Amino acid sequence: MIKKVVTILCFALSFTCLNAQTIKRPNIILFLVDDMGWMDSGVPFGDSSYALNKIFTTPNMQLLAKEGVKFTNAYATPVCTPTRTSILTGMNATRHGVTNWTSPIINNSTDAKDDQFSGANWNLNGVVINSITTYPQLLKQAGYYTIHVGKAHWGPAGTPMSNPLNLGYMVNIAGHAAGHPQSYYGKDNYGNIPNKASYQAVPDLSNYHGTDTNLTEALTLEAIKSLEAPIRLKIPFYLNMANYAVHVPIQPDVRFYQSYLDKGLDTANAKYASMVASMDKSLGDIMKFLTAKNIANNTIIIFMSDNGGLSLSGARGPKSHVQNLPLRAGKGSLYEGGIRVPMIVKWPKIVKPNTKNNQYIIAEDFFPSILEMAGLSQTTTLQKVDGKSFVPYLKNQNLTDSNRYLIWHYPNKWIDGDGPAINYTSAVRKGNWKLIYNLRNGHTSLYNLANDLGEYNDISKNNPLITKQLTLYLKQTLEKNKSPMPFYKSNSKMVEILID
Amino acid sequence: MIKKVVTILCFALSFTCLNAQTIKRPNIILFLVDDMGWMDSGVPFGDSSYALNKIFTTPNMQLLAKEGVKFTNAYATPVCTPTRTSILTGMNATRHGVTNWTSPIINNSTDAKDDQFSGANWNLNGVVINSITTYPQLLKQAGYYTIHVGKAHWGPAGTPMSNPLNLGYMVNIAGHAAGHPQSYYGKDNYGNIPNKASYQAVPDLSNYHGTDTNLTEALTLEAIKSLEAPIRLKIPFYLNMANYAVHVPIQPDVRFYQSYLDKGLDTANAKYASMVASMDKSLGDIMKFLTAKNIANNTIIIFMSDNGGLSLSGARGPKSHVQNLPLRAGKGSLYEGGIRVPMIVKWPKIVKPNTKNNQYIIAEDFFPSILEMAGLSQTTTLQKVDGKSFVPYLKNQNLTDSNRYLIWHYPNKWIDGDGPAINYTSAVRKGNWKLIYNLRNGHTSLYNLANDLGEYNDISKNNPLITKQLTLYLKQTLEKNKSPMPFYKSNSKMVEILID
């Protein structure tokens, strides 16, 4: 009877009762950095602290790591949109088919031109919105106040995927079709200068136009403001805090730049390091706000980057592909430098502070993990979810799984002229084995990450069985998922994975 | 030589010089109200002050009228999206083909079902963006800081037209695909309640969620904040201040509601009047801000509504079609009640204060007028512009034109069951003659607005020549513009205009 009365009351006062029902759900923040490499931090994700870990000043990441667990084998895809789509949908790129970054312009492939291949049949307008259930939608349905701040980049302008409000977010601040800001500077209106604005002019932050406020600071201030509402309403929130930093344009944050020059860094590195410091302050400001509001103990923070650090010369200094050492190469590559990313999870009372977890996990795992954190493991989705929740690893430090396969697939051309495992490459990891497959020529190489993190010793010839096993897994997965593939210009045929 | 140096300097410091070049252009504010009727104001737009003009308390509209000119014969289309599209593009609805309001859902006609007709071939996803040049684009190119606040409603979600940032606006606050708010109440998060949000949940105002701030107040506060940037940057601005008020849902603004009940109004009318008062405060707050910033003298304000006042029973009281008397009918109708709207223009030093202008003008005239105000008369556009600048009437009170034809075309079905000149109707005005053409049966009626503002005396039989002339103009315009037309269900043929 009492239950019935409560139900009737809830019906009458549904908003209030929604609060009561969900008040104990944790708040969740995904702090997703753009293009941040595995080594770009004072937190060592490698076996020991390297020189780079001493150069980057990230006190707030260090504090987060001290209060949580760092994942040393966390993976993204080699470029941003595929990772963001995997997080949003729980699908691997072989399934969602958004294998490359999406243009701000509709129906426009971002693939560079190639002599051998015509473009792959990838989803260049993002996933078809009617074919997916996103986790922000599910969180919102369960009573979460869902907020997106910063870079979205799920689809071109004029497609439903370009607008976070179509994807389950109730609030969108500055997220749209573009993958980077036109400018990080308030003095430049973040690009919104009459007659000079590009597709990358950042929306929504007009209050800071003409001021000295760095974009990362403006996004952080607005993110914090946006949290006032769910706190006031006493409902749990999910914040997708997706800083545009540290993506190009590499523009120094003047609050931190000089200190790196003083440390002796060259201008390119000092500029970049100042953007990392700016991003770290963003994290710290949010953490301080949670503490001030007395909700830090009920708020999960997940720190992650959307792909490896940029390792092209120019923006990142005179020499290419050394920025993520000991990892090989960087953004765009299927070597570890392009896909292995910093990841930290703080979950008060659940995660043991100041710990490390070496289990390999990947972007699509965020979908089921976040839902499990919110108490929503039992949900139905339109799409088949490839990701596996990493929550068990948060709860039990001793759990490991070396039998799982991870797969990467980049049937696209990122830059003119191929680089190390850059352009038309697929890869598979199982345990410590990692296979790199060159789609141009069917060449396979095999590495053992346990003793060759830098992927310099191809041991495929000595290990034909595991090489074949991983190649076969790649072939079967691509076929099963009808994954995008390049086409030969010579005969218009689709590339097929060759098994020796 | 000096000129050359200046040019070089401008090239080097382009943003600064842009300021210098354009600093003397006036700021322009279009204050566009939604669904506000011709009589819903303390400003009498009729020949004398009617009872309704004494009921509505709009001190700020009155102040604006005192400082500017009121147009007594200003026209919109009968529903919102066609008017907004005409303003944006300068095209008459017969040309742009967005003859009805657009759904928030793509490819979804908002026409009611009909026994006689299948749906007209209208542009239900808004105009094709690549076929138009918008005036905000042109203003932005000329150095204006362009801001949209409030209702947009130019196209469904997931189309380029749904996002003001695609249409030449640098800043968009709360404008999207929907034509009305889910709620005017901050306590309702303007609709953004987890799992209860509809397509009409208002974006961008999360700072006010869970507060007592009325939507109209929140939009005004944000609009004022958005003006800080161009003032700081010393560049001219264009503000499209498009309040969602006074569209349904009719939700009383508690700051004003009681005073109307105290005046003896019934609840429906008191609720509506409180929303009008709320809208008027919005206008006043913006005007006060301009004065405080010392820019009122260089800022043009254009006040306008997007169609006639809603005259359906229910939301607007027990009786239908009496809300706009002496004008007949209301929103959705081609009688004057549906299309004649309040309009005021304040342009310091150009417009003679406290004056009245009886020249008939129409929504598409705003396009060339605003451009002329900005000093941009000589512009090229992708589309053919139907509108004529009303700036000459602002500069010369004695100017009149009674030879111009105005045309309205509504080949759609707004409501179940036809109302007075509601559903499948076209109309033409020339001088004081006004023809109403019923697309269902080819019936024509003719009125002389000079002595029959209420359109009750059909004098077509006594004036066959002018009736034929106006009908012929309608027929030729619709054919020339390939305007959308309904199709007979019986034989799938398109309706043709009949000439007696």
mmCIF file of N, CA, C and O in Angstrom, chain B residues 2-53:
data_model
loop_
_atom_site.group_PDB
_atom_site.id
_atom_site.type_symbol
_atom_site.label_atom_id
_atom_site.label_comp_id
_atom_site.label_asym_id
_atom_site.label_seq_id
_atom_site.Cartn_x
_atom_site.Cartn_y
_atom_site.Cartn_z
ATOM 1 N N ILE B 2 50.024 58.056 -48.586
ATOM 2 C CA ILE B 2 49.453 57.817 -47.255
ATOM 3 C C ILE B 2 48.448 56.671 -47.320
ATOM 4 O O ILE B 2 48.412 55.790 -46.488
ATOM 5 N N LYS B 3 47.656 56.707 -48.393
ATOM 6 C CA LYS B 3 46.656 55.655 -48.555
ATOM 7 C C LYS B 3 47.324 54.271 -48.606
ATOM 8 O O LYS B 3 46.840 53.294 -48.035
ATOM 9 N N LYS B 4 48.467 54.227 -49.299
ATOM 10 C CA LYS B 4 49.171 52.964 -49.442
ATOM 11 C C LYS B 4 49.673 52.469 -48.072
ATOM 12 O O LYS B 4 49.545 51.289 -47.731
ATOM 13 N N VAL B 5 50.222 53.406 -47.321
ATOM 14 C CA VAL B 5 50.726 53.050 -45.992
ATOM 15 C C VAL B 5 49.580 52.527 -45.123
ATOM 16 O O VAL B 5 49.693 51.516 -44.450
ATOM 17 N N VAL B 6 48.458 53.230 -45.206
ATOM 18 C CA VAL B 6 47.303 52.811 -44.413
ATOM 19 C C VAL B 6 46.877 51.400 -44.810
ATOM 20 O O VAL B 6 46.592 50.544 -43.981
ATOM 21 N N THR B 7 46.887 51.167 -46.130
ATOM 22 C CA THR B 7 46.496 49.840 -46.614
ATOM 23 C C THR B 7 47.437 48.768 -46.088
ATOM 24 O O THR B 7 47.016 47.701 -45.633
ATOM 25 N N ILE B 8 48.736 49.071 -46.139
ATOM 26 C CA ILE B 8 49.708 48.087 -45.652
ATOM 27 C C ILE B 8 49.510 47.847 -44.153
ATOM 28 O O ILE B 8 49.482 46.720 -43.676
ATOM 29 N N LEU B 9 49.316 48.941 -43.442
ATOM 30 C CA LEU B 9 49.079 48.819 -42.004
ATOM 31 C C LEU B 9 47.837 47.985 -41.741
ATOM 32 O O LEU B 9 47.804 47.139 -40.860
ATOM 33 N N CYS B 10 46.815 48.259 -42.551
ATOM 34 C CA CYS B 10 45.565 47.520 -42.388
ATOM 35 C C CYS B 10 45.789 46.041 -42.628
ATOM 36 O O CYS B 10 45.228 45.190 -41.960
ATOM 37 N N PHE B 11 46.632 45.745 -43.610
ATOM 38 C CA PHE B 11 46.901 44.354 -43.914
ATOM 39 C C PHE B 11 47.596 43.684 -42.729
ATOM 40 O O PHE B 11 47.259 42.582 -42.316
ATOM 41 N N ALA B 12 48.541 44.430 -42.146
ATOM 42 C CA ALA B 12 49.299 43.881 -41.025
ATOM 43 C C ALA B 12 48.421 43.744 -39.782
ATOM 44 O O ALA B 12 48.533 42.792 -39.026
ATOM 45 N N LEU B 13 47.571 44.704 -39.594
ATOM 46 C CA LEU B 13 46.757 44.736 -38.375
ATOM 47 C C LEU B 13 45.286 44.631 -38.759
ATOM 48 O O LEU B 13 44.467 45.457 -38.397
ATOM 49 N N SER B 14 44.972 43.614 -39.545
ATOM 50 C CA SER B 14 43.681 43.642 -40.234
ATOM 51 C C SER B 14 42.491 43.769 -39.294
ATOM 52 O O SER B 14 41.528 44.444 -39.584
ATOM 53 N N PHE B 15 42.562 43.134 -38.149
ATOM 54 C CA PHE B 15 41.412 43.151 -37.260
ATOM 55 C C PHE B 15 41.172 44.566 -36.737
ATOM 56 O O PHE B 15 40.046 45.079 -36.755
ATOM 57 N N THR B 16 42.240 45.204 -36.322
ATOM 58 C CA THR B 16 42.135 46.565 -35.800
ATOM 59 C C THR B 16 41.599 47.514 -36.862
ATOM 60 O O THR B 16 40.737 48.341 -36.591
ATOM 61 N N CYS B 17 42.140 47.383 -38.076
ATOM 62 C CA CYS B 17 41.717 48.296 -39.128
ATOM 63 C C CYS B 17 40.274 48.054 -39.537
ATOM 64 O O CYS B 17 39.570 48.969 -39.911
ATOM 65 N N LEU B 18 39.884 46.804 -39.442
ATOM 66 C CA LEU B 18 38.491 46.484 -39.706
ATOM 67 C C LEU B 18 37.616 47.329 -38.787
ATOM 68 O O LEU B 18 36.635 47.928 -39.204
ATOM 69 N N ASN B 19 38.044 47.393 -37.540
ATOM 70 C CA ASN B 19 37.324 48.232 -36.581
ATOM 71 C C ASN B 19 37.248 49.672 -37.071
ATOM 72 O O ASN B 19 36.191 50.278 -37.115
ATOM 73 N N ALA B 20 38.423 50.176 -37.425
ATOM 74 C CA ALA B 20 38.498 51.581 -37.809
ATOM 75 C C ALA B 20 37.607 51.859 -39.010
ATOM 76 O O ALA B 20 36.913 52.872 -39.066
ATOM 77 N N GLN B 21 37.595 50.900 -39.958
ATOM 78 C CA GLN B 21 36.808 51.118 -41.162
ATOM 79 C C GLN B 21 35.306 51.113 -40.882
ATOM 80 O O GLN B 21 34.545 51.751 -41.566
ATOM 81 N N THR B 22 34.913 50.320 -39.927
ATOM 82 C CA THR B 22 33.482 50.063 -39.791
ATOM 83 C C THR B 22 32.880 50.703 -38.554
ATOM 84 O O THR B 22 31.697 50.558 -38.313
ATOM 85 N N ILE B 23 33.673 51.420 -37.830
ATOM 86 C CA ILE B 23 33.223 51.909 -36.536
ATOM 87 C C ILE B 23 31.995 52.792 -36.659
ATOM 88 O O ILE B 23 31.186 52.861 -35.748
ATOM 89 N N LYS B 24 31.830 53.407 -37.824
ATOM 90 C CA LYS B 24 30.702 54.320 -37.951
ATOM 91 C C LYS B 24 29.421 53.669 -38.443
ATOM 92 O O LYS B 24 28.385 54.285 -38.524
ATOM 93 N N ARG B 25 29.498 52.409 -38.814
ATOM 94 C CA ARG B 25 28.273 51.719 -39.182
ATOM 95 C C ARG B 25 27.379 51.615 -37.949
ATOM 96 O O ARG B 25 27.861 51.365 -36.848
ATOM 97 N N PRO B 26 26.074 51.766 -38.121
ATOM 98 C CA PRO B 26 25.205 51.677 -36.943
ATOM 99 C C PRO B 26 25.081 50.229 -36.454
ATOM 100 O O PRO B 26 25.160 49.285 -37.243
ATOM 101 N N ASN B 27 24.907 50.073 -35.179
ATOM 102 C CA ASN B 27 24.467 48.781 -34.658
ATOM 103 C C ASN B 27 23.000 48.594 -35.036
ATOM 104 O O ASN B 27 22.253 49.575 -35.144
ATOM 105 N N ILE B 28 22.600 47.356 -35.222
ATOM 106 C CA ILE B 28 21.207 47.085 -35.608
ATOM 107 C C ILE B 28 20.663 45.957 -34.737
ATOM 108 O O ILE B 28 21.320 44.925 -34.565
ATOM 109 N N ILE B 29 19.497 46.197 -34.187
ATOM 110 C CA ILE B 29 18.798 45.154 -33.427
ATOM 111 C C ILE B 29 17.440 44.906 -34.066
ATOM 112 O O ILE B 29 16.654 45.835 -34.234
ATOM 113 N N LEU B 30 17.219 43.662 -34.465
ATOM 114 C CA LEU B 30 15.861 43.276 -34.848
ATOM 115 C C LEU B 30 15.247 42.571 -33.647
ATOM 116 O O LEU B 30 15.715 41.507 -33.231
ATOM 117 N N PHE B 31 14.238 43.205 -33.077
ATOM 118 C CA PHE B 31 13.551 42.635 -31.920
ATOM 119 C C PHE B 31 12.296 41.955 -32.451
ATOM 120 O O PHE B 31 11.267 42.597 -32.677
ATOM 121 N N LEU B 32 12.410 40.656 -32.706
ATOM 122 C CA LEU B 32 11.337 39.919 -33.376
ATOM 123 C C LEU B 32 10.541 39.115 -32.353
ATOM 124 O O LEU B 32 11.071 38.195 -31.726
ATOM 125 N N VAL B 33 9.291 39.480 -32.183
ATOM 126 C CA VAL B 33 8.440 38.781 -31.225
ATOM 127 C C VAL B 33 7.712 37.656 -31.958
ATOM 128 O O VAL B 33 7.493 37.725 -33.168
ATOM 129 N N ASP B 34 7.361 36.626 -31.225
ATOM 130 C CA ASP B 34 6.707 35.472 -31.829
ATOM 131 C C ASP B 34 5.203 35.513 -31.548
ATOM 132 O O ASP B 34 4.791 35.612 -30.387
ATOM 133 N N ASP B 35 4.418 35.448 -32.605
ATOM 134 C CA ASP B 35 2.949 35.322 -32.462
ATOM 135 C C ASP B 35 2.284 36.513 -31.783
ATOM 136 O O ASP B 35 1.188 36.378 -31.222
ATOM 137 N N MET B 36 2.903 37.665 -31.826
ATOM 138 C CA MET B 36 2.285 38.817 -31.168
ATOM 139 C C MET B 36 1.336 39.523 -32.144
ATOM 140 O O MET B 36 1.724 39.863 -33.270
ATOM 141 N N GLY B 37 0.121 39.751 -31.692
ATOM 142 C CA GLY B 37 -0.875 40.373 -32.560
ATOM 143 C C GLY B 37 -0.746 41.890 -32.627
ATOM 144 O O GLY B 37 -0.076 42.519 -31.801
ATOM 145 N N TRP B 38 -1.428 42.425 -33.622
ATOM 146 C CA TRP B 38 -1.371 43.861 -33.941
ATOM 147 C C TRP B 38 -1.944 44.725 -32.818
ATOM 148 O O TRP B 38 -1.602 45.882 -32.679
ATOM 149 N N MET B 39 -2.812 44.107 -32.017
ATOM 150 C CA MET B 39 -3.500 44.860 -30.963
ATOM 151 C C MET B 39 -2.917 44.612 -29.571
ATOM 152 O O MET B 39 -3.395 45.193 -28.597
ATOM 153 N N ASP B 40 -1.880 43.753 -29.492
ATOM 154 C CA ASP B 40 -1.410 43.294 -28.170
ATOM 155 C C ASP B 40 -0.404 44.260 -27.562
ATOM 156 O O ASP B 40 0.702 43.856 -27.166
ATOM 157 N N SER B 41 -0.782 45.505 -27.462
ATOM 158 C CA SER B 41 0.220 46.500 -27.074
ATOM 159 C C SER B 41 -0.462 47.785 -26.634
ATOM 160 O O SER B 41 -1.578 48.098 -27.074
ATOM 161 N N GLY B 42 0.234 48.520 -25.779
ATOM 162 C CA GLY B 42 -0.237 49.856 -25.435
ATOM 163 C C GLY B 42 -0.032 50.848 -26.559
ATOM 164 O O GLY B 42 -0.512 51.983 -26.491
ATOM 165 N N VAL B 43 0.683 50.439 -27.602
ATOM 166 C CA VAL B 43 0.877 51.298 -28.776
ATOM 167 C C VAL B 43 -0.266 51.025 -29.749
ATOM 168 O O VAL B 43 -0.377 49.921 -30.267
ATOM 169 N N PRO B 44 -1.106 51.997 -30.038
ATOM 170 C CA PRO B 44 -2.184 51.746 -30.994
ATOM 171 C C PRO B 44 -1.632 51.781 -32.426
ATOM 172 O O PRO B 44 -1.042 52.784 -32.834
ATOM 173 N N PHE B 45 -1.802 50.679 -33.134
ATOM 174 C CA PHE B 45 -1.393 50.662 -34.544
ATOM 175 C C PHE B 45 -2.582 50.969 -35.454
ATOM 176 O O PHE B 45 -2.430 51.143 -36.654
ATOM 177 N N GLY B 46 -3.779 51.007 -34.845
ATOM 178 C CA GLY B 46 -4.973 51.383 -35.599
ATOM 179 C C GLY B 46 -5.144 52.896 -35.622
ATOM 180 O O GLY B 46 -4.293 53.640 -35.131
ATOM 181 N N ASP B 47 -6.287 53.317 -36.194
ATOM 182 C CA ASP B 47 -6.524 54.755 -36.334
ATOM 183 C C ASP B 47 -6.715 55.450 -34.993
ATOM 184 O O ASP B 47 -6.472 56.642 -34.857
ATOM 185 N N SER B 48 -7.184 54.685 -34.040
ATOM 186 C CA SER B 48 -7.361 55.267 -32.707
ATOM 187 C C SER B 48 -6.990 54.211 -31.674
ATOM 188 O O SER B 48 -6.652 53.080 -32.018
ATOM 189 N N SER B 49 -7.035 54.591 -30.414
ATOM 190 C CA SER B 49 -6.690 53.664 -29.351
ATOM 191 C C SER B 49 -7.915 52.839 -28.979
ATOM 192 O O SER B 49 -8.964 53.383 -28.643
ATOM 193 N N TYR B 50 -7.794 51.541 -29.079
ATOM 194 C CA TYR B 50 -8.895 50.641 -28.763
ATOM 195 C C TYR B 50 -8.787 50.166 -27.310
ATOM 196 O O TYR B 50 -7.767 50.379 -26.651
ATOM 197 N N ALA B 51 -9.824 49.489 -26.861
ATOM 198 C CA ALA B 51 -9.839 48.961 -25.489
ATOM 199 C C ALA B 51 -8.622 48.079 -25.227
ATOM 200 O O ALA B 51 -7.982 48.170 -24.181
ATOM 201 N N LEU B 52 -8.275 47.219 -26.217
ATOM 202 C CA LEU B 52 -7.132 46.313 -26.030
ATOM 203 C C LEU B 52 -5.843 47.087 -25.774
ATOM 204 O O LEU B 52 -4.982 46.657 -25.013
ATOM 205 N N ASN B 53 -5.700 48.246 -26.430
ATOM 206 C CA ASN B 53 -4.491 49.048 -26.249
ATOM 207 C C ASN B 53 -4.374 49.583 -24.822
ATOM 208 O O ASN B 53 -3.296 49.974 -24.387
#
